[in-house]
JSON list of C-alpha atoms in Angstrom, two decimals:
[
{"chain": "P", "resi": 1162, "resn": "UNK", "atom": "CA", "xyz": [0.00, 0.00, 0.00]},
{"chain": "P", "resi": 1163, "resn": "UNK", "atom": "CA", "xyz": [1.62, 3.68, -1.36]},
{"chain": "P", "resi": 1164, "resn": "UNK", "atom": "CA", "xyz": [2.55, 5.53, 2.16]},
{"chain": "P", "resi": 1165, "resn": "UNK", "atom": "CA", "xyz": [3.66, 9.18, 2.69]},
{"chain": "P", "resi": 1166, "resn": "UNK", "atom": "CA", "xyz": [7.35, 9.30, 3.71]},
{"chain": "P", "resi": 1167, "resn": "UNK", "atom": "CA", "xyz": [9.42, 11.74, 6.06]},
{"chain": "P", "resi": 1168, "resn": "UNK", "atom": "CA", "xyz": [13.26, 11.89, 6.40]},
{"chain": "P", "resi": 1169, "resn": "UNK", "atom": "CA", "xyz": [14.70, 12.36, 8.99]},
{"chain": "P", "resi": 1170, "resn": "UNK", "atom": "CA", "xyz": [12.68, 11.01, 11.72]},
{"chain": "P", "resi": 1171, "resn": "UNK", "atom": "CA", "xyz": [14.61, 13.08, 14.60]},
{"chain": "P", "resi": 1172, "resn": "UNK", "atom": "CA", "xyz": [16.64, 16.23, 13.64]},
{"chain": "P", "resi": 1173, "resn": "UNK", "atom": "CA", "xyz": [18.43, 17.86, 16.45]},
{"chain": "P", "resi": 1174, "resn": "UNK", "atom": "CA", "xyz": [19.64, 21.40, 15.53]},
{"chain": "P", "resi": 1175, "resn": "UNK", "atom": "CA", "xyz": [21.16, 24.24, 17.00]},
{"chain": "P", "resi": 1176, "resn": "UNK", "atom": "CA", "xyz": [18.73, 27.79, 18.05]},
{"chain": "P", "resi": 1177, "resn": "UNK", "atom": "CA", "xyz": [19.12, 29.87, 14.49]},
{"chain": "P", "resi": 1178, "resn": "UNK", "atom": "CA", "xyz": [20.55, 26.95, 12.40]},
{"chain": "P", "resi": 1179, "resn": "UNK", "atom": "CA", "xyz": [18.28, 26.43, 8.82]},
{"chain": "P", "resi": 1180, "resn": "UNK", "atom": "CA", "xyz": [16.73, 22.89, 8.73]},
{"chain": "P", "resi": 1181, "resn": "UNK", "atom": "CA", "xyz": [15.09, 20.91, 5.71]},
{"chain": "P", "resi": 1182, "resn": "UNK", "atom": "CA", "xyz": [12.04, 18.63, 6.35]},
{"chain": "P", "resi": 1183, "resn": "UNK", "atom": "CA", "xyz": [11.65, 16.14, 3.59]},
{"chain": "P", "resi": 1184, "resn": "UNK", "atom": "CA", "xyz": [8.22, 13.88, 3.01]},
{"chain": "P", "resi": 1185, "resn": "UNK", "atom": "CA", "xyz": [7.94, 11.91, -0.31]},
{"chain": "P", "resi": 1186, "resn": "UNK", "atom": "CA", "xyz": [3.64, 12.22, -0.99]},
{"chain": "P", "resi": 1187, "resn": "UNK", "atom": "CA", "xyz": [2.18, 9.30, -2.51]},
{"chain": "P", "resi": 1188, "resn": "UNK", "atom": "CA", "xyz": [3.01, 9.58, -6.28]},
{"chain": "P", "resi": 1189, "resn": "UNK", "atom": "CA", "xyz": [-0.67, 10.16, -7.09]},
{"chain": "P", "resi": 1190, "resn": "UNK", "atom": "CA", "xyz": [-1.68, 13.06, -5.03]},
{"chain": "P", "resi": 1191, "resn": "UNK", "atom": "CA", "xyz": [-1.61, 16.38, -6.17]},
{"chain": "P", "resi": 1192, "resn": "UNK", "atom": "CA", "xyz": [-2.80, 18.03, -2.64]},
{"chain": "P", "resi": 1193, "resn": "UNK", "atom": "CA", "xyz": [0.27, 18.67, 0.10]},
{"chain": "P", "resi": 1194, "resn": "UNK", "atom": "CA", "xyz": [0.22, 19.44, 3.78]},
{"chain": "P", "resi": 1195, "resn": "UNK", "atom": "CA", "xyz": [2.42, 20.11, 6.60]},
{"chain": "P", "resi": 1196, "resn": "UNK", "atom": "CA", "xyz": [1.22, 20.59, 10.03]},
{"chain": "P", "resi": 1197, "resn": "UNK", "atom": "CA", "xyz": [2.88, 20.32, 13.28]},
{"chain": "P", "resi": 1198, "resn": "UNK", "atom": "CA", "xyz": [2.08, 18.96, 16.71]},
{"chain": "P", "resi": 1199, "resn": "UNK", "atom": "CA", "xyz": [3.71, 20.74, 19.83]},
{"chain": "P", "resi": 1200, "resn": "UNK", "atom": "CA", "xyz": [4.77, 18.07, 22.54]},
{"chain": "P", "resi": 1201, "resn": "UNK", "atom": "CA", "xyz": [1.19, 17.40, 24.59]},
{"chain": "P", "resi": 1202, "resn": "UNK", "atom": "CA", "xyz": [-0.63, 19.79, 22.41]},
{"chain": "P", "resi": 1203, "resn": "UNK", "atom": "CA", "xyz": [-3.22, 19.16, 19.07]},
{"chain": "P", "resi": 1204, "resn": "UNK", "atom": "CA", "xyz": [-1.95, 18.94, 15.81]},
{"chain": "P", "resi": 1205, "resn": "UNK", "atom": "CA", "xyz": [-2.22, 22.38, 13.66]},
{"chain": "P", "resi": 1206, "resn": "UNK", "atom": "CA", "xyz": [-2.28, 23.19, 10.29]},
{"chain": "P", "resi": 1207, "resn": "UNK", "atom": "CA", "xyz": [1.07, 24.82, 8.74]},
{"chain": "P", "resi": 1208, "resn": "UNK", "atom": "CA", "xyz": [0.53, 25.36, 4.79]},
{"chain": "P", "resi": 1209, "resn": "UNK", "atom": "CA", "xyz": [-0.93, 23.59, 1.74]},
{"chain": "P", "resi": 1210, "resn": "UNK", "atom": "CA", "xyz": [0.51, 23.11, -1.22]},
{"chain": "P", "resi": 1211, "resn": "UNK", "atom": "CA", "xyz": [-1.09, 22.43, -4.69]},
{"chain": "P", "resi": 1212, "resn": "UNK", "atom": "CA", "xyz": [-0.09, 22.92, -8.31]},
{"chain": "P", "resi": 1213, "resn": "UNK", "atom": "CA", "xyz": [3.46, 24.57, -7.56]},
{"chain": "P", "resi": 1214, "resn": "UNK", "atom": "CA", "xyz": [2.22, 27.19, -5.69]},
{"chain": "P", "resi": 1215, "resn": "UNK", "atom": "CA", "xyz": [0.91, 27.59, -1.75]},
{"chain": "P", "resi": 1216, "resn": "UNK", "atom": "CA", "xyz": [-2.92, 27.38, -1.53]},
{"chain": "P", "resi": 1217, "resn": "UNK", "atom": "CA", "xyz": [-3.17, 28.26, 1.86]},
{"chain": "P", "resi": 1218, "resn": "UNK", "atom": "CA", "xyz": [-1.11, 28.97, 5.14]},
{"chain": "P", "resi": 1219, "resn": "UNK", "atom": "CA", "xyz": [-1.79, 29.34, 8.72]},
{"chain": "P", "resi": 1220, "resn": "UNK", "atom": "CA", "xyz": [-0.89, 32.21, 10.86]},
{"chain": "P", "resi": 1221, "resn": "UNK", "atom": "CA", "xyz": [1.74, 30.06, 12.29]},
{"chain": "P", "resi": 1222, "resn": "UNK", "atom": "CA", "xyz": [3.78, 29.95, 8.67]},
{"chain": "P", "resi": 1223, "resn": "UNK", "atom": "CA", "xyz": [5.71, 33.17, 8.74]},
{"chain": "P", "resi": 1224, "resn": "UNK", "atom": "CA", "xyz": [8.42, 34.57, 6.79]},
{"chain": "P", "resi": 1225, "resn": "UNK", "atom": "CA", "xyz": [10.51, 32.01, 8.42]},
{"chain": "P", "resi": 1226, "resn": "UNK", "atom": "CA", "xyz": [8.65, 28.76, 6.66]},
{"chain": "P", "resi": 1227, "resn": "UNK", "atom": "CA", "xyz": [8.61, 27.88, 2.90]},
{"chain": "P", "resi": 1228, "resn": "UNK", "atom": "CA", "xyz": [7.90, 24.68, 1.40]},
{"chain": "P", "resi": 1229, "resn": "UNK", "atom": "CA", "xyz": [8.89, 23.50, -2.40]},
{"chain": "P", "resi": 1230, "resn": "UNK", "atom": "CA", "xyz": [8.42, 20.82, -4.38]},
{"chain": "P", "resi": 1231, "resn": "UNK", "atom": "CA", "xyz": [11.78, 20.46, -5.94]},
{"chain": "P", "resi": 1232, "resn": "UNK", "atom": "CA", "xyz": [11.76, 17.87, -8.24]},
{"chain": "P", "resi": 1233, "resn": "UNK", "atom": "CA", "xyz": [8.14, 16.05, -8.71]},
{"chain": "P", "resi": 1234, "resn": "UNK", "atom": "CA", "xyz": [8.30, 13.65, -5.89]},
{"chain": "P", "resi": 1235, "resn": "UNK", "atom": "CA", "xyz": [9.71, 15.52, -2.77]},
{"chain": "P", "resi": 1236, "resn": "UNK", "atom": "CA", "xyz": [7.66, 17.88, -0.73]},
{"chain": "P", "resi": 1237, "resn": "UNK", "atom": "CA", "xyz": [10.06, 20.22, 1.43]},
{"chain": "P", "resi": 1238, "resn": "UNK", "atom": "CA", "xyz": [9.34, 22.64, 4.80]},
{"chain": "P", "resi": 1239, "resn": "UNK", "atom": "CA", "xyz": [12.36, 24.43, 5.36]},
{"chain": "P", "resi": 1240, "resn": "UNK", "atom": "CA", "xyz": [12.69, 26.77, 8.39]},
{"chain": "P", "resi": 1241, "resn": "UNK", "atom": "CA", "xyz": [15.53, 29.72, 8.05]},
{"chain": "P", "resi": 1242, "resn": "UNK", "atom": "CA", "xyz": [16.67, 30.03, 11.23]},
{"chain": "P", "resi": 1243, "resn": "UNK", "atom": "CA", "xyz": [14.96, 27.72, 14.02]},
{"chain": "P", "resi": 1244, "resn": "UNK", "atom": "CA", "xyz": [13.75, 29.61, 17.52]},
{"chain": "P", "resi": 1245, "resn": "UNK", "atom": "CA", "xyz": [13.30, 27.34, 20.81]},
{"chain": "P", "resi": 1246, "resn": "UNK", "atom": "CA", "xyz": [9.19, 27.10, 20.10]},
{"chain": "P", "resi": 1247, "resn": "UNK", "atom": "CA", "xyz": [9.72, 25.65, 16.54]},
{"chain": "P", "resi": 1248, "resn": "UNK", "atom": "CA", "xyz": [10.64, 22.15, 18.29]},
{"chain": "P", "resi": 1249, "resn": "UNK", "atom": "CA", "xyz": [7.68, 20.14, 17.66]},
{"chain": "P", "resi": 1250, "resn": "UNK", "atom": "CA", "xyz": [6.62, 16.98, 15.53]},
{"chain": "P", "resi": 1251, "resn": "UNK", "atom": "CA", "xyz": [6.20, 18.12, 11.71]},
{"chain": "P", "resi": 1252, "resn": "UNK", "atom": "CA", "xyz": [3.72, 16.00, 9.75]},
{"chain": "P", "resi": 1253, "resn": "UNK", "atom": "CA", "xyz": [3.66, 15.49, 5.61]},
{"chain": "P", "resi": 1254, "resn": "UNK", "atom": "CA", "xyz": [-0.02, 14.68, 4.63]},
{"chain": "P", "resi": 1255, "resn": "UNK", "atom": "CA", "xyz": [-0.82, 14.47, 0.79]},
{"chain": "P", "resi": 1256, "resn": "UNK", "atom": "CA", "xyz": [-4.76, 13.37, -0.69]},
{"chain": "P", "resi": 1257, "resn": "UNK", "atom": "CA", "xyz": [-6.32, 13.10, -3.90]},
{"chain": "P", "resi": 1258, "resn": "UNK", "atom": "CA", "xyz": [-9.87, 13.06, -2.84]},
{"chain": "P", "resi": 1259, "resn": "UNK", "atom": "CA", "xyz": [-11.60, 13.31, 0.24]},
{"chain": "P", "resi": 1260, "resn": "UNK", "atom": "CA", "xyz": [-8.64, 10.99, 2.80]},
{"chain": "P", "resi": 1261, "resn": "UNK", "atom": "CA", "xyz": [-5.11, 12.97, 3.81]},
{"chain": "P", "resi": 1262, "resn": "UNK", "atom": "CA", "xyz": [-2.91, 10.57, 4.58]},
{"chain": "P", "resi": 1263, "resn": "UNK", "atom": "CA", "xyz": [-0.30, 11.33, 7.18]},
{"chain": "P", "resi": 1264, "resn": "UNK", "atom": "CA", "xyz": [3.69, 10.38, 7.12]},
{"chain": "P", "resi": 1265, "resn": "UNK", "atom": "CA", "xyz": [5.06, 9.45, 10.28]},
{"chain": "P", "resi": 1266, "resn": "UNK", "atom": "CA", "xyz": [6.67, 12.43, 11.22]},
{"chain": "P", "resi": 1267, "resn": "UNK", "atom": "CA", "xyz": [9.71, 14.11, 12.04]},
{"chain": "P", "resi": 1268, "resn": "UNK", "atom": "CA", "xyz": [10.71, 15.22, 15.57]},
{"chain": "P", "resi": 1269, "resn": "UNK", "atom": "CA", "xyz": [12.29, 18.35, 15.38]},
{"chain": "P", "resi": 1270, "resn": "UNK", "atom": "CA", "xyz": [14.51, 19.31, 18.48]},
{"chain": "P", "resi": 1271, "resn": "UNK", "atom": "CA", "xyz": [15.76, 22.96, 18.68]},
{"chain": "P", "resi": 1272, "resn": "UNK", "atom": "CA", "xyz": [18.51, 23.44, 21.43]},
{"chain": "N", "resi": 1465, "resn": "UNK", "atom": "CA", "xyz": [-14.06, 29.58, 11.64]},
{"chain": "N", "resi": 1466, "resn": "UNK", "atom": "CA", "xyz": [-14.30, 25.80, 12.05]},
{"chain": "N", "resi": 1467, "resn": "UNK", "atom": "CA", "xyz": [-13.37, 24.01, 15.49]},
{"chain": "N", "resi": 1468, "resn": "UNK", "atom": "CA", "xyz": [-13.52, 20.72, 17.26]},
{"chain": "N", "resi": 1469, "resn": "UNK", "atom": "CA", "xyz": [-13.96, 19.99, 20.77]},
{"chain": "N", "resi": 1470, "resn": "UNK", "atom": "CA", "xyz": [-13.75, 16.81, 22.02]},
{"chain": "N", "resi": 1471, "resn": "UNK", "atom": "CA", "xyz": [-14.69, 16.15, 25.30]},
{"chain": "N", "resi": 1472, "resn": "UNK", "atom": "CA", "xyz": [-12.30, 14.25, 27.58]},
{"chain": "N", "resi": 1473, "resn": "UNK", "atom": "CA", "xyz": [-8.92, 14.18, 27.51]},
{"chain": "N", "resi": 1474, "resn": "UNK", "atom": "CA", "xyz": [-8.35, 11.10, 29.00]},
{"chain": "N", "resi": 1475, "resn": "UNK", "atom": "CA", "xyz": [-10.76, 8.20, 28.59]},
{"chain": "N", "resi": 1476, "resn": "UNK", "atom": "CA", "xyz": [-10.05, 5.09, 30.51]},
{"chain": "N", "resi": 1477, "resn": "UNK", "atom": "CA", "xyz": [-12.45, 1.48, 29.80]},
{"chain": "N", "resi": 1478, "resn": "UNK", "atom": "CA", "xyz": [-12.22, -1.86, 30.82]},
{"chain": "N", "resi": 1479, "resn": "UNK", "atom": "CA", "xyz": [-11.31, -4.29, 28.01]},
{"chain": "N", "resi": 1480, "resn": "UNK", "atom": "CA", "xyz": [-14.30, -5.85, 26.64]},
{"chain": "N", "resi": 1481, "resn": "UNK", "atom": "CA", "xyz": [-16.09, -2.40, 27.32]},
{"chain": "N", "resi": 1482, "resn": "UNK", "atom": "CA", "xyz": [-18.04, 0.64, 24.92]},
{"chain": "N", "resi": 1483, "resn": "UNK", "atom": "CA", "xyz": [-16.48, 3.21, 23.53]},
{"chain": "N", "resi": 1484, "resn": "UNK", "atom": "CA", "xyz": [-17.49, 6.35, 23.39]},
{"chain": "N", "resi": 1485, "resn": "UNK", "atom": "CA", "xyz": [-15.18, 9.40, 22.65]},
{"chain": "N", "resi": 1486, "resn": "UNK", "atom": "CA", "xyz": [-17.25, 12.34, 22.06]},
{"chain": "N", "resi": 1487, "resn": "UNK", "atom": "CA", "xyz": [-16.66, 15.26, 19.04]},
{"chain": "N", "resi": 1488, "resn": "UNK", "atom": "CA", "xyz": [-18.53, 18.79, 18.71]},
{"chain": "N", "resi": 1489, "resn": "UNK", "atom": "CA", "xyz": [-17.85, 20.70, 15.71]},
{"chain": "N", "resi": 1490, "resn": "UNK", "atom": "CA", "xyz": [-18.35, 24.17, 15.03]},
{"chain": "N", "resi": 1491, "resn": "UNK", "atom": "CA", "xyz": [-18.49, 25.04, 10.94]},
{"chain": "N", "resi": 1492, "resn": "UNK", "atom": "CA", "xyz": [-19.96, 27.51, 8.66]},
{"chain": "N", "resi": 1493, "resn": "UNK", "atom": "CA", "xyz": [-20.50, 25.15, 5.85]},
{"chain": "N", "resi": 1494, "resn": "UNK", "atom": "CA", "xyz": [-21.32, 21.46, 5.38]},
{"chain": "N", "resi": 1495, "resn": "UNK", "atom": "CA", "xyz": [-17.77, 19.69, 6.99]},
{"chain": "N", "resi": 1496, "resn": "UNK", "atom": "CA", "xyz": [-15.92, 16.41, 6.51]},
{"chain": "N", "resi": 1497, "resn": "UNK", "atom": "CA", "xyz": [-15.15, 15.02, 9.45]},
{"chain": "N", "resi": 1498, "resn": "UNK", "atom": "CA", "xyz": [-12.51, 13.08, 10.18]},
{"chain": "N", "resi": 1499, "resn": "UNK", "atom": "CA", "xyz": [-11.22, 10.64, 13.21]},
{"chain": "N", "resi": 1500, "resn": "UNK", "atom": "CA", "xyz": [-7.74, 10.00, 13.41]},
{"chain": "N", "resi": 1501, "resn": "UNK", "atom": "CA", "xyz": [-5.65, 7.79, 15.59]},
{"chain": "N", "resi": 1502, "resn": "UNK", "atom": "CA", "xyz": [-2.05, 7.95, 16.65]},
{"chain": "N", "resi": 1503, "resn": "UNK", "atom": "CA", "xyz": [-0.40, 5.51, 18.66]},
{"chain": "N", "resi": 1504, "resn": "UNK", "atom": "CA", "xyz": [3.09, 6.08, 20.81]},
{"chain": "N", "resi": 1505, "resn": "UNK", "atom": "CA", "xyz": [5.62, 7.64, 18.82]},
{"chain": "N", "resi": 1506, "resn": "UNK", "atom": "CA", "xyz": [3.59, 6.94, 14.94]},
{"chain": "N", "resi": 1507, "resn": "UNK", "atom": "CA", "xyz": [2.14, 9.00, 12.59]},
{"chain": "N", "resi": 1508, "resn": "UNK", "atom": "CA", "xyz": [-1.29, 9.54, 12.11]},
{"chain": "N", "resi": 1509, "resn": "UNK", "atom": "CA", "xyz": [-3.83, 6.84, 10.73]},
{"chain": "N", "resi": 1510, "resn": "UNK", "atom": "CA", "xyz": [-7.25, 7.42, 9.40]},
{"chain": "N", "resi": 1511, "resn": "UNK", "atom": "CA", "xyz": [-9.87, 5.33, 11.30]},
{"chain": "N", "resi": 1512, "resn": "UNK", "atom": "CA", "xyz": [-13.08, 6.67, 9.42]},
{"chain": "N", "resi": 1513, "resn": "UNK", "atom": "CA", "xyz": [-14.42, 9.76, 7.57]},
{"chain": "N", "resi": 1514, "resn": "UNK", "atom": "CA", "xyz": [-17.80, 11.77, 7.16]},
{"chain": "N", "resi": 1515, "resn": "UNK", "atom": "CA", "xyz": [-18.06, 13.17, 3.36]},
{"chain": "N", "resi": 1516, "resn": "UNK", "atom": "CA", "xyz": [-21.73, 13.97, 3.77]},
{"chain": "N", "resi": 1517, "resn": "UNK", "atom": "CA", "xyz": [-22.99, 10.74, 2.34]},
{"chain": "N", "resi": 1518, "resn": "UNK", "atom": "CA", "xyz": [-24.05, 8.16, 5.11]},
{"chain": "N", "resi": 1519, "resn": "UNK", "atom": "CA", "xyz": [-24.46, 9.82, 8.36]},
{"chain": "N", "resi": 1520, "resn": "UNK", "atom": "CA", "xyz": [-23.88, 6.59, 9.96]},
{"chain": "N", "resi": 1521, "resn": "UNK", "atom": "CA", "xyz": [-20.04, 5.90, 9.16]},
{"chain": "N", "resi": 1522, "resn": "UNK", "atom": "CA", "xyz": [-17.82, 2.33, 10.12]},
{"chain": "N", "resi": 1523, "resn": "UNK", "atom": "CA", "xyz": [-14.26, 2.74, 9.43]},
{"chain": "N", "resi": 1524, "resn": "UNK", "atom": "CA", "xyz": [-11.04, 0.16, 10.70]},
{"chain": "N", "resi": 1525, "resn": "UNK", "atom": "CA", "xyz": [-10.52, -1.74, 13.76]},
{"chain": "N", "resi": 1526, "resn": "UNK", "atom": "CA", "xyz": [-14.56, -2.10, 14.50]},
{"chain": "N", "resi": 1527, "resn": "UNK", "atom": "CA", "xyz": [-14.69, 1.63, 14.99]},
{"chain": "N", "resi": 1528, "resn": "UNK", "atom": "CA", "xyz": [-17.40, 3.29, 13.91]},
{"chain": "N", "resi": 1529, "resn": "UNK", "atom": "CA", "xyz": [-19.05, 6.89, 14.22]},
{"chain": "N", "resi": 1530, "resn": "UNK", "atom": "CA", "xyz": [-22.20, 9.10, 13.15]},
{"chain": "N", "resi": 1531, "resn": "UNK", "atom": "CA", "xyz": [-22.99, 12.28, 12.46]},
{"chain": "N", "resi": 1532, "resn": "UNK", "atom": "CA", "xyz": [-25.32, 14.32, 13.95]},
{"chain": "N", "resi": 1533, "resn": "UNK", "atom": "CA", "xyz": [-26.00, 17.73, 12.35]},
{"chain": "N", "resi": 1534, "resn": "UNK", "atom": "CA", "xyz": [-28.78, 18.92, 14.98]},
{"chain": "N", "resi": 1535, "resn": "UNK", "atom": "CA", "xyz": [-26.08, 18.13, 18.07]},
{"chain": "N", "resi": 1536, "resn": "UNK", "atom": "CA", "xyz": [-23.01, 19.10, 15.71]},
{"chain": "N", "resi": 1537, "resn": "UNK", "atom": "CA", "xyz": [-21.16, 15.94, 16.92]},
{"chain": "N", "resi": 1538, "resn": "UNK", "atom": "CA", "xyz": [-19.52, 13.27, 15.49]},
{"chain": "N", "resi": 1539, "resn": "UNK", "atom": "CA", "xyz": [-19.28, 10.65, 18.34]},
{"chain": "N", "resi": 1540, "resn": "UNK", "atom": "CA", "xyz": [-16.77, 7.94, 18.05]},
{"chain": "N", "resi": 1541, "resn": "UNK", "atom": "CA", "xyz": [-18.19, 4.67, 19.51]},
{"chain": "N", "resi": 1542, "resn": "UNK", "atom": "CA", "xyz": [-16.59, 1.11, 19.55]},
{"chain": "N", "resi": 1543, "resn": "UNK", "atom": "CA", "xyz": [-19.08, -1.65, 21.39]},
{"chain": "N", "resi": 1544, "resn": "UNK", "atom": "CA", "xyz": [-15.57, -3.73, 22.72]},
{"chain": "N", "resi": 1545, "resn": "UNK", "atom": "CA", "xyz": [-12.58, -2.24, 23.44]},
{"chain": "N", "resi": 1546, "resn": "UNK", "atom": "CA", "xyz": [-9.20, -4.53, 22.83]},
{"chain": "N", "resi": 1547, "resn": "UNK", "atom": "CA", "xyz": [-6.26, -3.76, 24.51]},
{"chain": "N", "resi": 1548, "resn": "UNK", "atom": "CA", "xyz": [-5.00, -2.87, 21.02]},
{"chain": "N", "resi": 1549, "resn": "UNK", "atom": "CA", "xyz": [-7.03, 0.25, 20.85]},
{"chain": "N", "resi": 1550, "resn": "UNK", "atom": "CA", "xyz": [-5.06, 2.33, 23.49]},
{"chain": "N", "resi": 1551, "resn": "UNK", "atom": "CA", "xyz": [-4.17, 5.15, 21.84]},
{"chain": "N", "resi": 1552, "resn": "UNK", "atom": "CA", "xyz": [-4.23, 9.20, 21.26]},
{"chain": "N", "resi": 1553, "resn": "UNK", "atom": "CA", "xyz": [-7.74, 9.66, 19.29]},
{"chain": "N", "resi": 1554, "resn": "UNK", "atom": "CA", "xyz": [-8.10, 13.23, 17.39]},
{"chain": "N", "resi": 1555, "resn": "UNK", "atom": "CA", "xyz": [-11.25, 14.30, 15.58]},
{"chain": "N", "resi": 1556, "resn": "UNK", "atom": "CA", "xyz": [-11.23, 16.87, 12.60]},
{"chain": "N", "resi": 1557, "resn": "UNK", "atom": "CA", "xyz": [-13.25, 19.05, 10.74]},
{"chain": "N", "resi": 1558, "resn": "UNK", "atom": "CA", "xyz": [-12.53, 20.15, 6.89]},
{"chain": "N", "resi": 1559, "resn": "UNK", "atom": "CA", "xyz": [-14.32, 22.50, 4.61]},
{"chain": "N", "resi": 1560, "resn": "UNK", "atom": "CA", "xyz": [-13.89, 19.68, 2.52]},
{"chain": "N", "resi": 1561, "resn": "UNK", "atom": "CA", "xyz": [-11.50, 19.77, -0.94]},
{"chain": "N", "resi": 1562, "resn": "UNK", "atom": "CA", "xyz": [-13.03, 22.99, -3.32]},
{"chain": "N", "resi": 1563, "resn": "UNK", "atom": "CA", "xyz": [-10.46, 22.98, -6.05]},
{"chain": "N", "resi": 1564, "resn": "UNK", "atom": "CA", "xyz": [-7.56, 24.02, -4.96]},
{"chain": "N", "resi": 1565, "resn": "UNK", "atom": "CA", "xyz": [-8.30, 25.16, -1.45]},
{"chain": "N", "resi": 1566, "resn": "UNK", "atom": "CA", "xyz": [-9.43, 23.95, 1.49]},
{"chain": "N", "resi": 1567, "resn": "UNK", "atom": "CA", "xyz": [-8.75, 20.59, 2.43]},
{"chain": "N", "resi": 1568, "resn": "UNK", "atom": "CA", "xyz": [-7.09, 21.61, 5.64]},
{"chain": "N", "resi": 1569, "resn": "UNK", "atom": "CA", "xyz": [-7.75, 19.71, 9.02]},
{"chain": "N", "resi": 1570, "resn": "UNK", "atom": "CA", "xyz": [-8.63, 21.61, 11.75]},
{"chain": "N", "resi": 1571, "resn": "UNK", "atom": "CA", "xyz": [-8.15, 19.09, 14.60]},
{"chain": "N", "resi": 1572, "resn": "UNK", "atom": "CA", "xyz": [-9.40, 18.93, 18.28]},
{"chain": "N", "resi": 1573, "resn": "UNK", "atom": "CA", "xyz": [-7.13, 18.28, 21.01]},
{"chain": "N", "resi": 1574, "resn": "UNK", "atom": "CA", "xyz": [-7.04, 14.40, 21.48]},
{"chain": "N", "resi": 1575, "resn": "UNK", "atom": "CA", "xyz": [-8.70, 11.66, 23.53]},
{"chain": "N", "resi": 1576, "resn": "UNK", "atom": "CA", "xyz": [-6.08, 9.57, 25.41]},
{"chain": "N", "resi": 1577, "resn": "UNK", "atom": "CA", "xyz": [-7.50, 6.14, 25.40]},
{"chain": "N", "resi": 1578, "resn": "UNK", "atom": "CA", "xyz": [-6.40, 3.58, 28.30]},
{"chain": "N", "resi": 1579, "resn": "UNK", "atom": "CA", "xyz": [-7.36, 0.04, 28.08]},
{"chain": "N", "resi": 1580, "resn": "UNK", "atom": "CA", "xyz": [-7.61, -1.63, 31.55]},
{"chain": "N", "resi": 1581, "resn": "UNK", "atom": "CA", "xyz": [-7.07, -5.16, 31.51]}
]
């Protein structure tokens, strides 16, 4: 059964360091998400993604955020330069129809 | 604005026990709802999902859920629970997928379930 991917599954980086998230969608969705879950807190919505181009972004997605789709298949976040309060578990979904199906995230640890 | 609440943020059964983790919903326009489970250190995996057909919806693991437009809920019942089903249980609400927008989850804060033996 197709699955959404994530890579790493723990990054560890340093307070102002850039880090890369990387999920690989299932090859026959055009819709991409990335949300985030806080440690003991609900899961919120970061961005989505469709056609090239962001469709819609949360409040949460600043100037520091962007995602890109670099080469078909991978779906990047990238955050420029990490604070304390971005450490959190960051979750790829991507959907055709109605069902987002969820990677298994990446637990990102700012220090 | 769409919002869940579910009520509960710990829900503890005996095994062999119902079910019931509760959902309200707050949205401007006809949702898709969604229930979601997550176990210890996993991703997310979709138990069962309201697209306005059925109001009456069964989804994985003998899980099953209905919506109720007059109560705005979207209860999630199972008539056993197996020791199996401990878990973090989140409900969501979409707009549903317009085109190009929408789509997103808006999710409520999680029902831990516990399993007694």
């Amino acid at each position: 059964e197709p699955e959404v991917t994530q890579t790493p599954s723990h990054q560890v980086t340093q307070m102002g360091q850039e880090v890369i998230l990387r999920c690989v969608p299932i090859s026959n969705h055009l819709y991409f998400y990335w949300y985030r879950q806080i440690l003991g807190q609900k899961v919120e919505f970061l961005v989505s993604f469709y056609n090239n181009e962001i469709s819609e972004k949360s409040e949460i997605f600043d100037d520091q955020f962007s995602v890109e789709r670099p080469d078909g298949s991978n779906f990047t976040l990238k955050i420029r330069s990490t604070k304390l309060e971005d450490s959190a578990m960051y979750f790829c979904a991507s959907r055709n129809n109605y069902e987002q199906y969820f990677g298994p995230g990446t637990r990102l640890t700012v220090t | 604005a769409q919002s869940v609440t579910q009520l509960g943020s710990h829900v503890s059964v005996s095994e062999g026990a119902l079910v019931l983790l509760r959902c309200n919903y707050s949205s401007s326009v006809p949702p898709y709802l969604f229930w979601y489970v997550q176990y210890p250190n996993q991703g997310l995996q979709l138990l069962l999902k309201y697209t306005s057909a059925a109001t009456l919806v069964k989804g994985i693991n003998g899980f099953e859920a209905e919506f109720k437009k007059s109560e705005t809920s979207f209860h999630l019942t199972k008539p056993s629970a197996h020791m199996s089903d401990a878990a973090e249980y989140f409900c969501a609400v979409s707009e549903g997928p317009q085109g190009n927008q929408g789509g997103k989850l808006i999710f409520g804060q999680g029902t831990e379930l516990s399993v007694k033996p």
